[in-house]
mmCIF file of C-alpha atoms in Angstrom:
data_model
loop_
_atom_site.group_PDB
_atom_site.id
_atom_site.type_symbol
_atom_site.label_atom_id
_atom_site.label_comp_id
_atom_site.label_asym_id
_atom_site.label_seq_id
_atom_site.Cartn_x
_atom_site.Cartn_y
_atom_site.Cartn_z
ATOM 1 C CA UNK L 1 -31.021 9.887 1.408
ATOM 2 C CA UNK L 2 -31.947 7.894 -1.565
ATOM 3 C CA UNK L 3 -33.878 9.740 -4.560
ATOM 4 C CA UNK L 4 -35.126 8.094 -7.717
ATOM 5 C CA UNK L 5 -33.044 9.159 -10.476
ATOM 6 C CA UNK L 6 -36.087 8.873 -12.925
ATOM 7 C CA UNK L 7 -40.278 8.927 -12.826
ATOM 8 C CA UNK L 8 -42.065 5.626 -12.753
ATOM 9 C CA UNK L 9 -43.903 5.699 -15.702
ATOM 10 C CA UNK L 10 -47.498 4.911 -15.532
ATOM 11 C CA UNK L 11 -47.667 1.276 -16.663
ATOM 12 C CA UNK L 12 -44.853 0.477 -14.670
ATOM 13 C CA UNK L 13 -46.893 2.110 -11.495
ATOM 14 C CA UNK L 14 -50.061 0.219 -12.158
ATOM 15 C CA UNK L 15 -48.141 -3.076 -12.593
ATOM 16 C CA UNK L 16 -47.159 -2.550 -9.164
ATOM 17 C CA UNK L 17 -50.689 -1.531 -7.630
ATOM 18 C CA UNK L 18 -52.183 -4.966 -10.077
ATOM 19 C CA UNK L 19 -52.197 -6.698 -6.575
ATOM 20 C CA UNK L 20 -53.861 -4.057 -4.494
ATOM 21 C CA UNK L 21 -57.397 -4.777 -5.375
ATOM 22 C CA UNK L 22 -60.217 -6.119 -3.009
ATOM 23 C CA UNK L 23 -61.050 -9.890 -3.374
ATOM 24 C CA UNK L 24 -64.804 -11.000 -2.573
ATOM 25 C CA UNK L 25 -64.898 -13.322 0.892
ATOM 26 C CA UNK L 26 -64.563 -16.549 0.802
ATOM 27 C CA UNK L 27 -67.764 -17.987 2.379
ATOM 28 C CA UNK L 28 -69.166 -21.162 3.277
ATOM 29 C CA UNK L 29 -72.641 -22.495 4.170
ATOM 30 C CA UNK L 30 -73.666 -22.961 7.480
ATOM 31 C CA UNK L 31 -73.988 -27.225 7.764
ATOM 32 C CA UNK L 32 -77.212 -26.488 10.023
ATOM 33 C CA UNK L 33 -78.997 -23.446 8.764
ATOM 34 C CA UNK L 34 -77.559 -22.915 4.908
ATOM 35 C CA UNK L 35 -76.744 -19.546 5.770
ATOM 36 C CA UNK L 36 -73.827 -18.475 4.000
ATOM 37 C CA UNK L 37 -71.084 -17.079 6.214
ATOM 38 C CA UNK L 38 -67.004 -16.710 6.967
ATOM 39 C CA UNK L 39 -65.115 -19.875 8.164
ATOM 40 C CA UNK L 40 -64.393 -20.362 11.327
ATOM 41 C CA UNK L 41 -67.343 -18.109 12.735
ATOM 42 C CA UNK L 42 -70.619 -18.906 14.607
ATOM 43 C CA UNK L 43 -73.464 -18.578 12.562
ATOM 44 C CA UNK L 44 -75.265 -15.439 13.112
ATOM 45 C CA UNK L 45 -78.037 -17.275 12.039
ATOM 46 C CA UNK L 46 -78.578 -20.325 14.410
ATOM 47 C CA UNK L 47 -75.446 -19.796 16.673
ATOM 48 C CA UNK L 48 -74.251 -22.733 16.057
ATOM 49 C CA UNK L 49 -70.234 -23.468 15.115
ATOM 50 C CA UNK L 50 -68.435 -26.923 15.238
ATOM 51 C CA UNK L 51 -71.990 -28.951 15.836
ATOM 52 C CA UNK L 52 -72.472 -26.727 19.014
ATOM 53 C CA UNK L 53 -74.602 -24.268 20.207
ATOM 54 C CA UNK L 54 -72.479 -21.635 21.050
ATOM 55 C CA UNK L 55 -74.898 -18.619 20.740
ATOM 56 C CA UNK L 56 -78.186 -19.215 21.510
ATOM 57 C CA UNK L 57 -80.858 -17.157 19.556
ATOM 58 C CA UNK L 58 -84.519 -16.080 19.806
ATOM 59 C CA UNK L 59 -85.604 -19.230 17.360
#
């Protein structure tokens, strides 16, 4: 069974975790409605997605 022969030191641990952080989502604005939201994803707005109503809503 494999052991490390010596501690990771602190720097060289947080080096490693440098990529582990949260990035914001990427979002776009809804061509119809201007309400920001993830790609590829009906709006929960209007319900539309592709120039289609997909969802239809209480508007």
């Amino acid at each position: 069974m494999a052991v490390p022969k010596r501690k990771h030191s602190n720097s060289r641990t947080g080096k490693r975790r440098s990529h582990h952080g949260l990035k914001p989502k990427q979002l776009q604005s809804c061509p119809k409605c201007a309400t920001p939201q993830p790609s590829h994803v009906v709006c929960p707005n209007c319900g539309h997605y592709m120039g289609r109503t997909m969802v239809e809503t209480g508007e």
